[in-house]
N, CA, C and O atoms as CSV, one atom per row, in Angstrom:
chain,resi,resn,atom,element,x,y,z
A,1,MET,N,N,-30.700,97.123,-163.976
A,1,MET,CA,C,-30.039,96.263,-163.600
A,1,MET,C,C,-30.501,95.251,-162.047
A,1,MET,O,O,-31.275,95.500,-161.123
A,2,GLY,N,N,-29.938,94.506,-162.233
A,2,GLY,CA,C,-30.937,93.397,-161.639
A,2,GLY,C,C,-31.249,93.229,-160.598
A,2,GLY,O,O,-31.520,94.092,-159.763
A,3,GLY,N,N,-31.265,91.875,-160.455
A,3,GLY,CA,C,-32.221,91.284,-158.963
A,3,GLY,C,C,-31.222,91.120,-157.837
A,3,GLY,O,O,-30.267,91.892,-157.761
A,4,LYS,N,N,-31.347,90.449,-157.233
A,4,LYS,CA,C,-30.806,89.971,-155.443
A,4,LYS,C,C,-29.571,89.677,-155.850
A,4,LYS,O,O,-29.335,88.685,-156.540
A,5,GLY,N,N,-28.305,90.855,-155.299
A,5,GLY,CA,C,-26.764,90.457,-155.317
A,5,GLY,C,C,-26.173,90.787,-156.212
A,5,GLY,O,O,-24.953,90.665,-156.315
A,6,GLU,N,N,-27.018,91.340,-157.155
A,6,GLU,CA,C,-26.388,91.604,-158.899
A,6,GLU,C,C,-25.677,93.300,-158.030
A,6,GLU,O,O,-25.884,93.751,-156.904
A,7,TYR,N,N,-24.807,93.835,-159.214
A,7,TYR,CA,C,-24.467,94.924,-158.435
A,7,TYR,C,C,-24.315,95.945,-160.291
A,7,TYR,O,O,-25.004,95.438,-161.176
A,8,GLY,N,N,-23.726,96.843,-160.583
A,8,GLY,CA,C,-23.222,97.583,-161.224
A,8,GLY,C,C,-23.057,98.372,-161.485
A,8,GLY,O,O,-23.466,99.301,-160.788
A,9,VAL,N,N,-22.248,98.672,-162.826
A,9,VAL,CA,C,-21.208,99.738,-163.044
A,9,VAL,C,C,-20.703,100.516,-163.872
A,9,VAL,O,O,-19.996,99.939,-164.697
A,10,ASP,N,N,-20.761,101.302,-163.953
A,10,ASP,CA,C,-21.197,102.544,-164.585
A,10,ASP,C,C,-19.563,102.910,-165.775
A,10,ASP,O,O,-18.541,103.588,-165.668
A,11,LEU,N,N,-20.237,101.890,-166.931
A,11,LEU,CA,C,-18.604,101.855,-167.711
A,11,LEU,C,C,-18.360,103.294,-168.150
A,11,LEU,O,O,-17.273,103.823,-167.916
A,12,ASP,N,N,-19.703,104.185,-169.015
A,12,ASP,CA,C,-19.038,105.449,-169.022
A,12,ASP,C,C,-18.877,106.727,-167.976
A,12,ASP,O,O,-18.872,107.903,-168.340
A,13,ALA,N,N,-18.738,106.235,-166.499
A,13,ALA,CA,C,-18.311,107.289,-165.988
A,13,ALA,C,C,-16.476,106.711,-165.798
A,13,ALA,O,O,-15.565,107.404,-165.345
A,14,LEU,N,N,-16.389,105.553,-166.204
A,14,LEU,CA,C,-14.817,104.692,-165.916
A,14,LEU,C,C,-14.326,105.156,-167.142
A,14,LEU,O,O,-13.116,105.371,-167.084
A,15,GLU,N,N,-14.880,105.408,-168.334
A,15,GLU,CA,C,-14.403,105.902,-169.442
A,15,GLU,C,C,-13.673,107.418,-169.549
A,15,GLU,O,O,-12.582,107.774,-169.995
A,16,ASP,N,N,-15.031,108.288,-168.797
A,16,ASP,CA,C,-14.692,109.552,-168.400
A,16,ASP,C,C,-13.109,109.664,-167.420
A,16,ASP,O,O,-12.301,110.589,-167.337
A,17,VAL,N,N,-13.123,108.660,-166.947
A,17,VAL,CA,C,-11.618,108.655,-166.100
A,17,VAL,C,C,-10.532,109.140,-166.274
A,17,VAL,O,O,-9.645,109.956,-166.027
A,18,VAL,N,N,-11.148,107.916,-167.057
A,18,VAL,CA,C,-9.719,107.558,-168.041
A,18,VAL,C,C,-9.193,108.721,-168.687
A,18,VAL,O,O,-8.089,109.218,-168.465
A,19,ARG,N,N,-10.666,109.411,-170.081
A,19,ARG,CA,C,-9.991,110.116,-170.584
A,19,ARG,C,C,-10.277,111.472,-169.557
A,19,ARG,O,O,-10.736,112.573,-169.859
A,20,ASP,N,N,-9.985,111.137,-168.705
A,20,ASP,CA,C,-9.809,112.958,-167.948
A,20,ASP,C,C,-8.552,112.662,-167.310
A,20,ASP,O,O,-7.967,113.680,-166.941
A,21,LEU,N,N,-7.861,111.402,-167.026
A,21,LEU,CA,C,-7.050,111.667,-166.464
A,21,LEU,C,C,-5.487,111.192,-167.419
A,21,LEU,O,O,-4.337,111.355,-167.013
A,22,ASN,N,N,-5.872,110.641,-168.633
A,22,ASN,CA,C,-4.790,111.244,-169.831
A,22,ASN,C,C,-5.121,112.723,-170.064
A,22,ASN,O,O,-4.025,113.183,-170.382
A,23,LYS,N,N,-6.096,113.836,-170.091
A,23,LYS,CA,C,-5.607,114.989,-170.586
A,23,LYS,C,C,-4.995,115.615,-169.528
A,23,LYS,O,O,-4.356,116.642,-169.756
A,24,VAL,N,N,-5.096,115.060,-168.097
A,24,VAL,CA,C,-4.323,115.625,-166.764
A,24,VAL,C,C,-2.980,115.060,-167.580
A,24,VAL,O,O,-2.310,115.912,-168.164
A,25,LEU,N,N,-2.678,114.069,-167.630
A,25,LEU,CA,C,-1.418,113.446,-168.069
A,25,LEU,C,C,-0.077,114.382,-169.205
A,25,LEU,O,O,1.135,114.573,-169.308
A,26,LYS,N,N,-1.692,114.780,-169.988
A,26,LYS,CA,C,-0.712,115.414,-171.188
A,26,LYS,C,C,-0.290,116.658,-170.674
A,26,LYS,O,O,0.827,117.174,-170.629
A,27,GLN,N,N,-1.596,117.107,-170.227
A,27,GLN,CA,C,-1.089,119.035,-169.799
A,27,GLN,C,C,0.426,118.924,-168.252
A,27,GLN,O,O,1.299,119.637,-167.756
A,28,MET,N,N,-0.003,117.893,-168.150
A,28,MET,CA,C,1.348,117.993,-166.560
A,28,MET,C,C,2.850,117.300,-167.826
A,28,MET,O,O,4.004,117.299,-167.398
A,29,GLY,N,N,2.636,116.946,-168.842
A,29,GLY,CA,C,3.939,116.725,-169.882
A,29,GLY,C,C,4.223,117.551,-169.937
A,29,GLY,O,O,5.241,117.807,-169.294
A,30,ASP,N,N,3.369,119.019,-170.997
A,30,ASP,CA,C,3.495,120.840,-171.125
A,30,ASP,C,C,4.027,120.844,-169.638
A,30,ASP,O,O,5.212,121.170,-169.575
A,31,GLU,N,N,3.436,120.561,-168.441
A,31,GLU,CA,C,4.203,121.395,-167.249
A,31,GLU,C,C,5.517,120.885,-167.190
A,31,GLU,O,O,6.518,121.490,-167.574
A,32,THR,N,N,5.488,119.770,-166.704
A,32,THR,CA,C,7.263,119.554,-166.856
A,32,THR,C,C,7.981,119.866,-167.420
A,32,THR,O,O,9.092,120.136,-166.964
A,33,SER,N,N,7.672,119.967,-168.648
A,33,SER,CA,C,8.716,120.890,-169.955
A,33,SER,C,C,8.464,121.676,-169.142
A,33,SER,O,O,8.352,121.191,-168.016
A,34,THR,N,N,8.236,123.312,-169.264
A,34,THR,CA,C,7.844,124.289,-168.857
A,34,THR,C,C,8.972,124.443,-167.922
A,34,THR,O,O,9.872,125.276,-168.026
A,35,ALA,N,N,8.787,123.246,-166.678
A,35,ALA,CA,C,9.541,123.508,-165.758
A,35,ALA,C,C,10.528,123.434,-165.667
A,35,ALA,O,O,11.212,124.022,-164.829
A,36,GLU,N,N,11.013,122.473,-166.741
A,36,GLU,CA,C,12.947,122.075,-166.977
A,36,GLU,C,C,13.269,123.297,-168.127
A,36,GLU,O,O,14.358,123.776,-168.444
A,37,SER,N,N,12.613,123.448,-168.367
A,37,SER,CA,C,13.125,124.544,-169.739
A,37,SER,C,C,12.765,125.639,-169.664
A,37,SER,O,O,13.450,126.353,-170.396
A,38,SER,N,N,11.737,126.367,-168.947
A,38,SER,CA,C,12.013,127.756,-169.202
A,38,SER,C,C,12.036,128.434,-167.950
A,38,SER,O,O,11.453,129.516,-167.890
A,39,THR,N,N,12.686,127.923,-166.801
A,39,THR,CA,C,13.134,128.390,-165.567
A,39,THR,C,C,15.083,128.305,-166.062
A,39,THR,O,O,15.882,128.825,-165.284
A,40,TYR,N,N,15.370,127.926,-166.783
A,40,TYR,CA,C,16.903,128.880,-167.128
A,40,TYR,C,C,17.115,130.355,-166.485
A,40,TYR,O,O,16.600,131.395,-166.895
A,41,LEU,N,N,18.154,130.176,-165.182
A,41,LEU,CA,C,19.180,131.695,-164.783
A,41,LEU,C,C,20.093,131.654,-165.345
A,41,LEU,O,O,21.043,130.895,-165.154
A,42,PRO,N,N,19.951,132.611,-166.291
A,42,PRO,CA,C,21.532,132.509,-166.341
A,42,PRO,C,C,22.541,133.136,-165.972
A,42,PRO,O,O,22.316,134.290,-165.607
A,43,LYS,N,N,23.916,132.678,-165.923
A,43,LYS,CA,C,24.494,133.710,-164.912
A,43,LYS,C,C,24.575,134.992,-164.877
A,43,LYS,O,O,24.528,135.429,-166.027
A,44,GLY,N,N,24.671,135.778,-164.130
A,44,GLY,CA,C,24.759,137.507,-164.126
A,44,GLY,C,C,23.676,137.776,-163.825
A,44,GLY,O,O,23.615,138.815,-163.167
A,45,SER,N,N,22.818,137.332,-163.997
A,45,SER,CA,C,21.041,138.161,-164.236
A,45,SER,C,C,21.001,138.601,-162.985
A,45,SER,O,O,20.445,139.679,-162.772
A,46,LEU,N,N,21.848,137.517,-161.410
A,46,LEU,CA,C,21.387,137.926,-160.678
A,46,LEU,C,C,22.391,139.441,-160.417
A,46,LEU,O,O,21.842,140.178,-159.599
A,47,GLY,N,N,22.863,139.639,-160.610
A,47,GLY,CA,C,24.476,139.995,-160.439
A,47,GLY,C,C,25.506,139.079,-159.695
A,47,GLY,O,O,25.347,138.080,-158.994
A,48,ASP,N,N,26.839,139.908,-160.177
A,48,ASP,CA,C,28.241,139.559,-160.181
A,48,ASP,C,C,28.895,140.218,-158.958
A,48,ASP,O,O,30.120,140.143,-158.860
A,49,ASN,N,N,28.398,140.665,-158.304
A,49,ASN,CA,C,29.346,141.716,-157.316
A,49,ASN,C,C,29.001,141.552,-156.188
A,49,ASN,O,O,29.215,142.567,-155.524
A,50,PHE,N,N,28.449,140.553,-155.488
A,50,PHE,CA,C,28.106,140.104,-153.881
A,50,PHE,C,C,28.696,138.693,-153.263
A,50,PHE,O,O,29.761,138.316,-153.751
A,51,THR,N,N,28.233,138.060,-152.463
A,51,THR,CA,C,28.909,136.998,-151.596
A,51,THR,C,C,27.634,136.025,-151.701
A,51,THR,O,O,27.665,134.864,-151.293
A,52,GLU,N,N,26.803,136.468,-152.137
A,52,GLU,CA,C,25.762,135.396,-151.766
A,52,GLU,C,C,25.612,134.768,-152.937
A,52,GLU,O,O,25.094,133.666,-152.755
A,53,VAL,N,N,25.977,135.125,-154.717
A,53,VAL,CA,C,25.473,134.764,-155.696
A,53,VAL,C,C,25.756,133.520,-155.999
A,53,VAL,O,O,25.136,133.085,-156.970
A,54,SER,N,N,26.581,132.718,-155.423
A,54,SER,CA,C,26.977,131.699,-156.193
A,54,SER,C,C,26.005,130.523,-155.140
A,54,SER,O,O,25.970,129.355,-155.528
A,55,GLU,N,N,25.280,130.886,-153.882
A,55,GLU,CA,C,24.697,130.500,-152.853
A,55,GLU,C,C,23.259,130.831,-153.672
A,55,GLU,O,O,22.447,129.971,-153.331
A,56,LEU,N,N,22.757,131.621,-154.478
A,56,LEU,CA,C,21.147,132.126,-155.013
A,56,LEU,C,C,21.357,131.351,-156.135
A,56,LEU,O,O,20.325,131.011,-156.713
A,57,TYR,N,N,22.336,130.998,-156.579
A,57,TYR,CA,C,22.133,130.146,-158.104
A,57,TYR,C,C,21.631,128.586,-157.429
A,57,TYR,O,O,20.608,127.920,-157.591
A,58,GLY,N,N,22.853,128.377,-156.619
A,58,GLY,CA,C,22.646,127.089,-156.101
A,58,GLY,C,C,21.616,126.569,-155.621
A,58,GLY,O,O,21.473,125.391,-155.950
A,59,ALA,N,N,20.295,127.279,-154.516
A,59,ALA,CA,C,19.192,127.423,-154.493
A,59,ALA,C,C,18.556,127.361,-155.821
A,59,ALA,O,O,17.745,126.456,-156.019
A,60,HIS,N,N,18.778,128.073,-156.607
A,60,HIS,CA,C,17.260,127.637,-157.585
A,60,HIS,C,C,17.864,126.564,-158.675
A,60,HIS,O,O,17.213,126.269,-159.678
A,61,THR,N,N,19.232,125.971,-158.386
A,61,THR,CA,C,18.820,125.220,-158.984
A,61,THR,C,C,18.973,123.876,-158.716
A,61,THR,O,O,19.046,122.980,-159.557
A,62,LYS,N,N,19.037,123.722,-157.053
A,62,LYS,CA,C,17.926,122.476,-156.119
A,62,LYS,C,C,17.075,123.016,-156.117
A,62,LYS,O,O,16.296,122.123,-156.450
A,63,VAL,N,N,16.379,124.022,-155.980
A,63,VAL,CA,C,14.471,123.928,-155.917
A,63,VAL,C,C,13.528,123.902,-157.431
A,63,VAL,O,O,12.353,123.656,-157.704
A,64,LYS,N,N,14.715,124.289,-158.188
A,64,LYS,CA,C,14.007,123.439,-159.794
A,64,LYS,C,C,14.395,121.761,-159.783
A,64,LYS,O,O,13.374,121.120,-160.037
A,65,ALA,N,N,15.388,121.025,-159.597
A,65,ALA,CA,C,15.384,119.691,-159.516
A,65,ALA,C,C,14.578,119.251,-158.235
A,65,ALA,O,O,14.707,118.035,-158.095
A,66,ASP,N,N,13.713,119.866,-157.151
A,66,ASP,CA,C,12.913,119.492,-156.299
A,66,ASP,C,C,11.724,119.371,-157.466
A,66,ASP,O,O,11.390,118.263,-157.887
A,67,ILE,N,N,11.076,120.684,-157.982
A,67,ILE,CA,C,10.343,120.912,-158.555
A,67,ILE,C,C,9.834,119.845,-159.556
A,67,ILE,O,O,8.731,119.317,-159.413
A,68,ASN,N,N,10.748,119.520,-160.663
A,68,ASN,CA,C,11.114,118.418,-161.485
A,68,ASN,C,C,11.170,117.029,-160.864
A,68,ASN,O,O,11.168,116.041,-161.598
A,69,LYS,N,N,11.209,116.942,-159.840
A,69,LYS,CA,C,11.252,115.314,-159.553
A,69,LYS,C,C,9.591,115.345,-158.578
A,69,LYS,O,O,8.952,114.294,-158.527
A,70,MET,N,N,9.090,116.508,-157.931
A,70,MET,CA,C,7.692,116.350,-157.234
A,70,MET,C,C,6.720,116.190,-158.581
A,70,MET,O,O,5.648,115.593,-158.478
A,71,MET,N,N,7.253,116.886,-160.131
A,71,MET,CA,C,6.163,117.144,-160.827
A,71,MET,C,C,6.374,115.537,-162.100
A,71,MET,O,O,5.508,115.297,-162.941
A,72,LYS,N,N,7.387,114.849,-161.979
A,72,LYS,CA,C,6.880,112.887,-162.356
A,72,LYS,C,C,6.841,112.075,-161.146
A,72,LYS,O,O,6.638,110.863,-161.214
A,73,ARG,N,N,7.017,112.659,-160.090
A,73,ARG,CA,C,6.069,111.571,-159.143
A,73,ARG,C,C,4.416,111.907,-159.586
A,73,ARG,O,O,3.581,111.370,-160.315
A,74,VAL,N,N,4.449,112.673,-159.025
A,74,VAL,CA,C,2.876,113.075,-159.083
A,74,VAL,C,C,2.022,112.633,-161.145
A,74,VAL,O,O,0.925,112.119,-161.358
A,75,GLU,N,N,2.989,113.060,-162.132
A,75,GLU,CA,C,3.303,112.145,-163.395
A,75,GLU,C,C,2.880,110.667,-163.505
A,75,GLU,O,O,2.066,109.931,-164.062
A,76,GLY,N,N,3.995,110.668,-162.576
A,76,GLY,CA,C,3.694,108.312,-162.287
A,76,GLY,C,C,2.408,108.134,-161.858
A,76,GLY,O,O,1.704,107.192,-162.222
A,77,LEU,N,N,2.053,109.034,-161.066
A,77,LEU,CA,C,0.725,108.253,-159.817
A,77,LEU,C,C,-0.153,108.735,-161.304
A,77,LEU,O,O,-0.244,107.991,-162.279
A,78,VAL,N,N,-0.592,109.747,-161.250
A,78,VAL,CA,C,-1.783,109.587,-162.454
A,78,VAL,C,C,-1.468,108.672,-163.503
A,78,VAL,O,O,-2.241,107.720,-163.617
A,79,ASP,N,N,-0.260,108.765,-164.498
A,79,ASP,CA,C,-0.597,107.473,-165.251
A,79,ASP,C,C,-0.796,106.046,-164.828
A,79,ASP,O,O,-1.056,105.089,-165.559
A,80,THR,N,N,-0.589,106.066,-163.201
A,80,THR,CA,C,-0.429,104.439,-162.793
A,80,THR,C,C,-2.188,104.514,-162.986
A,80,THR,O,O,-2.826,104.032,-163.922
A,81,PHE,N,N,-2.780,105.335,-161.698
A,81,PHE,CA,C,-4.174,105.623,-161.740
A,81,PHE,C,C,-5.014,105.300,-163.146
A,81,PHE,O,O,-6.014,104.585,-163.201
A,82,GLY,N,N,-4.387,105.984,-164.269
A,82,GLY,CA,C,-5.167,105.436,-165.488
A,82,GLY,C,C,-5.305,104.939,-165.790
A,82,GLY,O,O,-6.266,104.772,-166.541
A,83,LYS,N,N,-4.079,103.840,-165.370
A,83,LYS,CA,C,-3.714,102.719,-166.435
A,83,LYS,C,C,-4.949,101.130,-166.020
A,83,LYS,O,O,-5.511,100.291,-166.724
A,84,LYS,N,N,-4.877,101.443,-164.327
A,84,LYS,CA,C,-5.407,100.469,-163.337
A,84,LYS,C,C,-6.830,101.262,-163.693
A,84,LYS,O,O,-7.692,100.383,-163.658
A,85,SER,N,N,-7.350,102.322,-163.967
A,85,SER,CA,C,-8.798,102.521,-164.094
A,85,SER,C,C,-8.917,101.766,-165.959
A,85,SER,O,O,-9.811,100.997,-166.315
A,86,ALA,N,N,-7.841,102.236,-166.800
A,86,ALA,CA,C,-9.125,101.056,-167.952
A,86,ALA,C,C,-8.460,99.928,-167.951
A,86,ALA,O,O,-8.648,99.191,-168.918
A,87,LYS,N,N,-7.508,99.486,-166.880
A,87,LYS,CA,C,-7.981,97.961,-166.922
A,87,LYS,C,C,-9.591,97.671,-165.898
A,87,LYS,O,O,-10.384,96.787,-166.221
A,88,VAL,N,N,-9.718,98.183,-165.222
A,88,VAL,CA,C,-10.702,97.944,-164.524
A,88,VAL,C,C,-11.728,97.726,-165.717
A,88,VAL,O,O,-12.186,96.607,-165.947
A,89,ARG,N,N,-12.242,99.413,-166.850
A,89,ARG,CA,C,-12.970,99.406,-167.411
A,89,ARG,C,C,-13.068,98.419,-168.302
A,89,ARG,O,O,-14.080,98.121,-168.937
A,90,ASP,N,N,-11.555,97.683,-168.376
A,90,ASP,CA,C,-11.817,96.276,-169.241
A,90,ASP,C,C,-12.298,95.385,-168.916
A,90,ASP,O,O,-13.305,94.868,-169.401
A,91,ALA,N,N,-11.742,95.075,-168.133
A,91,ALA,CA,C,-12.542,93.649,-167.233
A,91,ALA,C,C,-14.068,93.678,-167.206
A,91,ALA,O,O,-14.750,92.754,-167.650
A,92,TYR,N,N,-14.669,95.018,-166.551
A,92,TYR,CA,C,-16.076,95.116,-166.441
A,92,TYR,C,C,-16.749,95.095,-168.078
A,92,TYR,O,O,-17.802,94.504,-168.314
A,93,GLN,N,N,-16.053,95.746,-169.019
A,93,GLN,CA,C,-16.821,95.613,-169.952
A,93,GLN,C,C,-16.998,94.365,-171.035
A,93,GLN,O,O,-17.783,94.118,-171.951
A,94,ASP,N,N,-15.713,93.637,-170.369
A,94,ASP,CA,C,-15.760,91.838,-170.843
A,94,ASP,C,C,-16.153,91.352,-170.577
A,94,ASP,O,O,-16.526,90.450,-171.327
A,95,ALA,N,N,-16.632,91.351,-168.913
A,95,ALA,CA,C,-17.710,90.583,-167.929
A,95,ALA,C,C,-19.106,90.993,-168.871
A,95,ALA,O,O,-19.794,90.179,-169.488
A,96,GLU,N,N,-19.251,91.983,-168.827
A,96,GLU,CA,C,-19.928,92.592,-169.660
A,96,GLU,C,C,-20.795,92.016,-170.561
A,96,GLU,O,O,-21.963,91.744,-170.283
A,97,ALA,N,N,-20.239,91.803,-171.702
A,97,ALA,CA,C,-19.901,90.878,-172.767
A,97,ALA,C,C,-20.313,89.351,-172.489
A,97,ALA,O,O,-21.156,88.785,-173.186
A,98,ASP,N,N,-19.778,88.844,-171.619
A,98,ASP,CA,C,-19.859,87.672,-171.597
A,98,ASP,C,C,-21.483,87.126,-171.029
A,98,ASP,O,O,-22.229,86.193,-171.325
A,99,ASN,N,N,-21.533,88.419,-169.941
A,99,ASN,CA,C,-23.131,87.845,-169.420
A,99,ASN,C,C,-24.587,87.903,-170.332
A,99,ASN,O,O,-25.720,87.431,-170.230
A,100,THR,N,N,-23.706,88.931,-171.453
A,100,THR,CA,C,-24.982,89.432,-171.982
A,100,THR,C,C,-24.997,88.027,-173.406
A,100,THR,O,O,-25.756,88.205,-174.358
A,101,MET,N,N,-24.185,86.858,-173.362
A,101,MET,CA,C,-23.645,86.053,-174.234
A,101,MET,C,C,-24.396,84.628,-174.074
A,101,MET,O,O,-24.480,83.667,-174.838
A,102,LYS,N,N,-25.002,84.916,-172.542
A,102,LYS,CA,C,-25.603,83.628,-171.915
A,102,LYS,C,C,-26.664,83.429,-172.379
A,102,LYS,O,O,-27.321,82.452,-172.020
């Protein structure tokens, strides 16, 4: 890379970031699915003959919903960052191609 006032961007590193974020996103999708479907608490599994039973089931439902909400937020952030990283990479690739044609 060149002379005074020029800078360089490691396109391979940007590509690695995009690839790694896509892997994280896929894995998060798997984990979100697990959090939604594998945390079922059937009625009666905690017992029935005590006064706090409905409170426990309600707390479980609330925590499960909160976890799902957080997972979706993080998933959205990772997706947004991945898409923005891909746009930056593409813009630098285009600029590099334009500069080599001059």
